[in-house]
mmCIF file of N, CA and C and ligand atoms in Angstrom:
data_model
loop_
_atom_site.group_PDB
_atom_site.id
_atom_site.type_symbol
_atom_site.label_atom_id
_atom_site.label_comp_id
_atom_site.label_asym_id
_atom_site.label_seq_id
_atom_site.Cartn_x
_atom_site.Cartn_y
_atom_site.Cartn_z
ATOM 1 N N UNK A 1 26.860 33.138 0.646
ATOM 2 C CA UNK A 1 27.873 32.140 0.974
ATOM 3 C C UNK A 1 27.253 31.052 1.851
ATOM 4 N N UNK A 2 27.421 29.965 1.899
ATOM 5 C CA UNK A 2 26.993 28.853 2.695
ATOM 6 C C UNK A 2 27.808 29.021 4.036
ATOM 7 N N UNK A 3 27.464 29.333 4.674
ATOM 8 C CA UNK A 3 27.442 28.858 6.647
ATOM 9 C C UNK A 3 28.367 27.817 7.256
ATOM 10 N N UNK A 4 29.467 27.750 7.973
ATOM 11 C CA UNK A 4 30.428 26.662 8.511
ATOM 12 C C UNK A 4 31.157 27.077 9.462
ATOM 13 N N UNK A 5 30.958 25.924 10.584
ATOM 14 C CA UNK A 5 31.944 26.193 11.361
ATOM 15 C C UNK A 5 32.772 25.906 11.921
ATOM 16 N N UNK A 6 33.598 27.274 12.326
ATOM 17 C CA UNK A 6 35.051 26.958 12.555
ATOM 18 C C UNK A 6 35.981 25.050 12.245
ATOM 19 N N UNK A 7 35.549 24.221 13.384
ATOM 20 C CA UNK A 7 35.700 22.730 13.342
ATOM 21 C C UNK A 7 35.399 22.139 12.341
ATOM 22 N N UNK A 8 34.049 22.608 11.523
ATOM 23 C CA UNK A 8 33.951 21.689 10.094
ATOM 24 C C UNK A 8 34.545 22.202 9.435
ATOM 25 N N UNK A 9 35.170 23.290 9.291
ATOM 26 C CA UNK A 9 35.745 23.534 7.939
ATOM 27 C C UNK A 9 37.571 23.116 8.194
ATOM 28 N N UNK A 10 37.787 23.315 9.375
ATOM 29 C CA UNK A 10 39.011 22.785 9.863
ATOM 30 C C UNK A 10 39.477 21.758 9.725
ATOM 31 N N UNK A 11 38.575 20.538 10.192
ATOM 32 C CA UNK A 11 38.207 18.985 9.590
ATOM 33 C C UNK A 11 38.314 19.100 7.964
ATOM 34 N N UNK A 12 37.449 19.709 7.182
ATOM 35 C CA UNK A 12 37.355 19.817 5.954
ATOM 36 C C UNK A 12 38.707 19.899 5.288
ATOM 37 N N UNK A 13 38.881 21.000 5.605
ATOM 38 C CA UNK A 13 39.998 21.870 4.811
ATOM 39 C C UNK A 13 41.622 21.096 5.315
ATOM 40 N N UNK A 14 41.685 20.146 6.614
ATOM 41 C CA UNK A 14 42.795 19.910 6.988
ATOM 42 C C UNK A 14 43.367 18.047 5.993
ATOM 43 N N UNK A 15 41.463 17.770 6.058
ATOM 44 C CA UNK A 15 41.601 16.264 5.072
ATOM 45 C C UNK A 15 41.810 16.906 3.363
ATOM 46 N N UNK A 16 41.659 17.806 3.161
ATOM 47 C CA UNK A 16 42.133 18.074 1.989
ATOM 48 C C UNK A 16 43.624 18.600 2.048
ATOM 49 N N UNK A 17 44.059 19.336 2.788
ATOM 50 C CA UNK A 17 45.481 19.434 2.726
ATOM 51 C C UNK A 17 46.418 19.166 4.115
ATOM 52 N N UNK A 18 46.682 18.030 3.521
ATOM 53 C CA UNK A 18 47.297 17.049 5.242
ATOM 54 C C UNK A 18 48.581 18.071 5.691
ATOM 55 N N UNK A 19 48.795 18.486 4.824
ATOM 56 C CA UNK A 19 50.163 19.627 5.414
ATOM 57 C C UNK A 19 49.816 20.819 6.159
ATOM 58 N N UNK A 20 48.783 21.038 6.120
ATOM 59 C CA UNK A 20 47.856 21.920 7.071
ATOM 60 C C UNK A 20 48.035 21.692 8.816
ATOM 61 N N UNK A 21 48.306 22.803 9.769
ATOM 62 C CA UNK A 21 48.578 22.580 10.811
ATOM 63 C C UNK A 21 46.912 22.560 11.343
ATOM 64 N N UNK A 22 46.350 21.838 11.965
ATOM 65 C CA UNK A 22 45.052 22.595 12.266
ATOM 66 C C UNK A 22 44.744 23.365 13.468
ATOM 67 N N UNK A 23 45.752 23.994 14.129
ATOM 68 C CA UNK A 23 45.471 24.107 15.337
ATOM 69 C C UNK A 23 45.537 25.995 14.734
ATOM 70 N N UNK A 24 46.972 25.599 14.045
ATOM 71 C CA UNK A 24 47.390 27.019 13.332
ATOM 72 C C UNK A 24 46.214 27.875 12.784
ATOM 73 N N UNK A 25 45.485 27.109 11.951
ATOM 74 C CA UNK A 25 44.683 27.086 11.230
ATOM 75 C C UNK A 25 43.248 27.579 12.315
ATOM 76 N N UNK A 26 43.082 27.116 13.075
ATOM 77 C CA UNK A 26 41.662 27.387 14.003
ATOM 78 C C UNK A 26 42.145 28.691 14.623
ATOM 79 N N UNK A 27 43.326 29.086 14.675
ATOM 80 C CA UNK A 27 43.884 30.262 15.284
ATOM 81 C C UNK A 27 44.014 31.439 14.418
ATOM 82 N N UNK A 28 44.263 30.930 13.018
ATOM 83 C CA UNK A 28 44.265 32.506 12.290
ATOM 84 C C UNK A 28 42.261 32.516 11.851
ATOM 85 N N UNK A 29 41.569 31.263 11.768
ATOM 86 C CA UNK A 29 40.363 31.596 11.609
ATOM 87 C C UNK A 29 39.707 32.117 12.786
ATOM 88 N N UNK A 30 39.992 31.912 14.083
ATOM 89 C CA UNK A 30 39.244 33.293 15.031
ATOM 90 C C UNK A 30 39.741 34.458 14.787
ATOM 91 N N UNK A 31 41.426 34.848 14.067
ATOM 92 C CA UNK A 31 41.770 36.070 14.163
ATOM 93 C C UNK A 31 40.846 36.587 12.897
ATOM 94 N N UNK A 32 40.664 35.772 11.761
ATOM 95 C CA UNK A 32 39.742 36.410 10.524
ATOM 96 C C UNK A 32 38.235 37.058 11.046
ATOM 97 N N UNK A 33 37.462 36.293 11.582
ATOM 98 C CA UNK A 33 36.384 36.078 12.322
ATOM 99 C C UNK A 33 36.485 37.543 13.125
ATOM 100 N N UNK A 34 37.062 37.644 13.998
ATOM 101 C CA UNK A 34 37.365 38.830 14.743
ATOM 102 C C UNK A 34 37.337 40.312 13.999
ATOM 103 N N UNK A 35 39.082 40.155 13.169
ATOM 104 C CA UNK A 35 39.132 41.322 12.198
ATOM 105 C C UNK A 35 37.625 41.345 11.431
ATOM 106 N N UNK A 36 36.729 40.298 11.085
ATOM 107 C CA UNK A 36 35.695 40.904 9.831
ATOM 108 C C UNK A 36 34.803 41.600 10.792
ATOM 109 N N UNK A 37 34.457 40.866 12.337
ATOM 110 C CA UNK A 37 33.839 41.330 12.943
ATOM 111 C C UNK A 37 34.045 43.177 13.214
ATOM 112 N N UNK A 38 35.061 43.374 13.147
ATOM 113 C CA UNK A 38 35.073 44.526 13.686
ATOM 114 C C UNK A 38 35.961 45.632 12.572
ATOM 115 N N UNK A 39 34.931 44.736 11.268
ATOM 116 C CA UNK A 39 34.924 45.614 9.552
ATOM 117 C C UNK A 39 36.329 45.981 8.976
ATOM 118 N N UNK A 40 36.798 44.884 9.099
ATOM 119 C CA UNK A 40 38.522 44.983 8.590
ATOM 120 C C UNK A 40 37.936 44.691 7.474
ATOM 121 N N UNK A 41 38.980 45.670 6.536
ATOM 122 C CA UNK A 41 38.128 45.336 4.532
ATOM 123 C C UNK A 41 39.395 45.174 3.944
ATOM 124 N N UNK A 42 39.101 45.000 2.672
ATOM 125 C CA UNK A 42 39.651 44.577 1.378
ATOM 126 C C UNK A 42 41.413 45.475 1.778
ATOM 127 N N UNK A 43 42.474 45.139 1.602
ATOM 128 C CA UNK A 43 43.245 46.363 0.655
ATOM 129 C C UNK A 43 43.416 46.361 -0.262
ATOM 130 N N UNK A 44 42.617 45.859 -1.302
ATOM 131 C CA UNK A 44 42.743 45.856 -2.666
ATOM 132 C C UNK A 44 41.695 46.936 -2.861
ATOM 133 N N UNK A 45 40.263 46.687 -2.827
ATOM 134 C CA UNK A 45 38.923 47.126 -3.427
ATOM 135 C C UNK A 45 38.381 47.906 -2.035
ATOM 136 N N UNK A 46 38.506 47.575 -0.914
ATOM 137 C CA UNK A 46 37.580 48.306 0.330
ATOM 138 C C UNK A 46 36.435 47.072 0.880
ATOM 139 N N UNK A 47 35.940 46.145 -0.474
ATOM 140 C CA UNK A 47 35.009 45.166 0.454
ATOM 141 C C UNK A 47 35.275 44.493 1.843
ATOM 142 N N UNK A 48 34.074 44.426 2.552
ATOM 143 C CA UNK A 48 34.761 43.462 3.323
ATOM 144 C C UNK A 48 35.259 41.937 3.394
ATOM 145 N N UNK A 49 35.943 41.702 4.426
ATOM 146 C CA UNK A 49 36.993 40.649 4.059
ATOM 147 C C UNK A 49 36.194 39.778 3.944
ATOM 148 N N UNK A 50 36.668 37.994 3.255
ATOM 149 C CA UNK A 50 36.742 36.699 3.196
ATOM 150 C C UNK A 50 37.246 36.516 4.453
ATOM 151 N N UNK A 51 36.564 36.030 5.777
ATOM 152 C CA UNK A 51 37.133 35.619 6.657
ATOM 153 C C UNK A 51 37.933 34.084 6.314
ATOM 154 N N UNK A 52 37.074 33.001 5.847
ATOM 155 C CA UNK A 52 38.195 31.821 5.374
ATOM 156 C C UNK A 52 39.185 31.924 4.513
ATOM 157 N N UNK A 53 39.217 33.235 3.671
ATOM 158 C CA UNK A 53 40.023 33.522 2.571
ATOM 159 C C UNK A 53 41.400 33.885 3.268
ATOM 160 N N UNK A 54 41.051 34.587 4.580
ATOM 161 C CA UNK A 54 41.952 35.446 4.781
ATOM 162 C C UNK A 54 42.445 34.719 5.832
ATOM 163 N N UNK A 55 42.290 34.336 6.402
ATOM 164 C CA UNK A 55 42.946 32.797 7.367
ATOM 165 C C UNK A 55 44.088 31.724 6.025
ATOM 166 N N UNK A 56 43.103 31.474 5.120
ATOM 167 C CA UNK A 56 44.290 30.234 4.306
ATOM 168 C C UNK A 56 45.307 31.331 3.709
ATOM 169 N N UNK A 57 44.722 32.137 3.159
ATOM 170 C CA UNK A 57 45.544 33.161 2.072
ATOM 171 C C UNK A 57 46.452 34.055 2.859
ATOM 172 N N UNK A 58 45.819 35.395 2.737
ATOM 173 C CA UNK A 58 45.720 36.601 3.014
ATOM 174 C C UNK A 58 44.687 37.718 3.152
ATOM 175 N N UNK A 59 45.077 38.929 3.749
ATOM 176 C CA UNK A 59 43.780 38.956 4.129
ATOM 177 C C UNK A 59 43.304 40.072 2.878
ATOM 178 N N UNK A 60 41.711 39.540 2.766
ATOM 179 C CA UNK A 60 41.229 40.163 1.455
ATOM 180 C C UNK A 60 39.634 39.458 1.623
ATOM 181 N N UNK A 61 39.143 40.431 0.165
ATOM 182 C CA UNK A 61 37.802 39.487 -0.050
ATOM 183 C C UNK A 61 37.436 38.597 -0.569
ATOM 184 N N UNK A 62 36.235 38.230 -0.676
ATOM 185 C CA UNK A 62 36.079 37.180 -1.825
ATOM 186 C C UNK A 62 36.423 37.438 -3.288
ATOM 187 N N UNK A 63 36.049 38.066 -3.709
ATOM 188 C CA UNK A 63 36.461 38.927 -5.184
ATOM 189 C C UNK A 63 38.200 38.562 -5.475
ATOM 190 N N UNK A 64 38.506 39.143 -4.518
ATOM 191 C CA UNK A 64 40.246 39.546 -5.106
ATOM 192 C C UNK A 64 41.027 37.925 -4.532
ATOM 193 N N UNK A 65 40.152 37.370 -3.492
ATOM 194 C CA UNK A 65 41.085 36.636 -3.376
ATOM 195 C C UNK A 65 40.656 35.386 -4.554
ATOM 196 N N UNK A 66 39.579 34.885 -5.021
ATOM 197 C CA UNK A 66 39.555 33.970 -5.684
ATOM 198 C C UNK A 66 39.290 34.418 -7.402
ATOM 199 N N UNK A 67 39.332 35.567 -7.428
ATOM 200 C CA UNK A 67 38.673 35.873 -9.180
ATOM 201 C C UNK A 67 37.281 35.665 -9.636
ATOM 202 N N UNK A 68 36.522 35.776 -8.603
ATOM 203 C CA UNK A 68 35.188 35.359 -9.113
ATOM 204 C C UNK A 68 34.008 36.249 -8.609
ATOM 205 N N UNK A 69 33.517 36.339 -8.911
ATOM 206 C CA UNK A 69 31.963 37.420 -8.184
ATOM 207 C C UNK A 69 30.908 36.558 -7.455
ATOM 208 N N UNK A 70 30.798 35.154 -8.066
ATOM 209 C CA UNK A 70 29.519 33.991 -7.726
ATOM 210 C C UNK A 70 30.364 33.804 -5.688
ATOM 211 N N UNK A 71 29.942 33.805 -4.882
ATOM 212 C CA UNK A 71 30.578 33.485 -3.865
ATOM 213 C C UNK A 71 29.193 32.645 -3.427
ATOM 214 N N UNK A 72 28.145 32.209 -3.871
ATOM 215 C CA UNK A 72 27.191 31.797 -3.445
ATOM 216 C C UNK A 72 27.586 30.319 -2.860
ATOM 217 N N UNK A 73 28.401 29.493 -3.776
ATOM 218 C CA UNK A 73 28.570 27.893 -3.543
ATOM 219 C C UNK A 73 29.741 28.159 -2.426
ATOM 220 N N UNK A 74 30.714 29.286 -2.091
ATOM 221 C CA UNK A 74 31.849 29.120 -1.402
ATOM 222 C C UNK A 74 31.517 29.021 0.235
ATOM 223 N N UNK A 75 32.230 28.920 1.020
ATOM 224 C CA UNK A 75 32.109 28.592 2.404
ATOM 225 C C UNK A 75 32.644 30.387 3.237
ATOM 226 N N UNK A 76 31.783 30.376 4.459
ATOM 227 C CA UNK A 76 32.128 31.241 5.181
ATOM 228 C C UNK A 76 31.595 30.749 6.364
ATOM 229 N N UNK A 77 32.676 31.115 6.929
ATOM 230 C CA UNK A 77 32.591 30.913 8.881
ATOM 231 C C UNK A 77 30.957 31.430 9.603
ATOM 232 N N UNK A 78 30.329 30.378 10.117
ATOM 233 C CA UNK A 78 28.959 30.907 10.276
ATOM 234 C C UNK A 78 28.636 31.870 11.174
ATOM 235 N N UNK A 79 29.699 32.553 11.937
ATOM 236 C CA UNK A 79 29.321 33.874 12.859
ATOM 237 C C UNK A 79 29.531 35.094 12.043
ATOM 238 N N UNK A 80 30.296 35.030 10.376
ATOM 239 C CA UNK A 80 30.352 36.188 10.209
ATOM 240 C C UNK A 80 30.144 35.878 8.526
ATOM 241 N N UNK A 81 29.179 34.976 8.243
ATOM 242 C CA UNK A 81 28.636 34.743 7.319
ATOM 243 C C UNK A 81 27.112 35.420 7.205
ATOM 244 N N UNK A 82 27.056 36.605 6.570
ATOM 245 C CA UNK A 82 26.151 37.544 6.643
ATOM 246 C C UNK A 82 25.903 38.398 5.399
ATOM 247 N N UNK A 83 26.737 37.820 4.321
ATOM 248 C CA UNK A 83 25.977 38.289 2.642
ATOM 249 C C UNK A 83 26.356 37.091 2.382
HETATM 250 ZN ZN1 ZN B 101 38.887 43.028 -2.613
#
């Protein structure tokens, strides 16, 4: 996964969807960040979580939350961006 943090993707993700709170948003991404830190996984499959997945979405992995296996081009928070 490519490396980002917290503020750029907040910036990022908030100019793409202006209805986005960003403060909300920087607040459930430390709670993602946290939970992956301390190996909160999938309840679908057991992987561990999509920390950005699970901040916009729900909480889950990359797999279940987007349908795809390639997670190489996708974004992850750079403290817990580590496969
Ligand atoms: Zn899963």
């Amino acid at each position: 996964m490519v490396p980002i943090s917290i503020e750029a993707f907040v910036n990022k993700h908030c100019k793409n969807n202006p209805e986005e709170n960003p403060n909300q948003l920087r607040k459930d991404l430390k709670q993602a960040v946290k939970d992956k830190k301390n190996g909160e996984t999938c309840f679908n499959c057991g992987q561990e979580i999509w920390a950005i997945g699970s901040a916009v979405a729900y909480q889950s992995c990359f797999s279940c939350l987007t349908g795809e296996a390639d997670s190489s081009e996708d974004y992850e928070i750079n403290e817990v961006c580590w496969s």
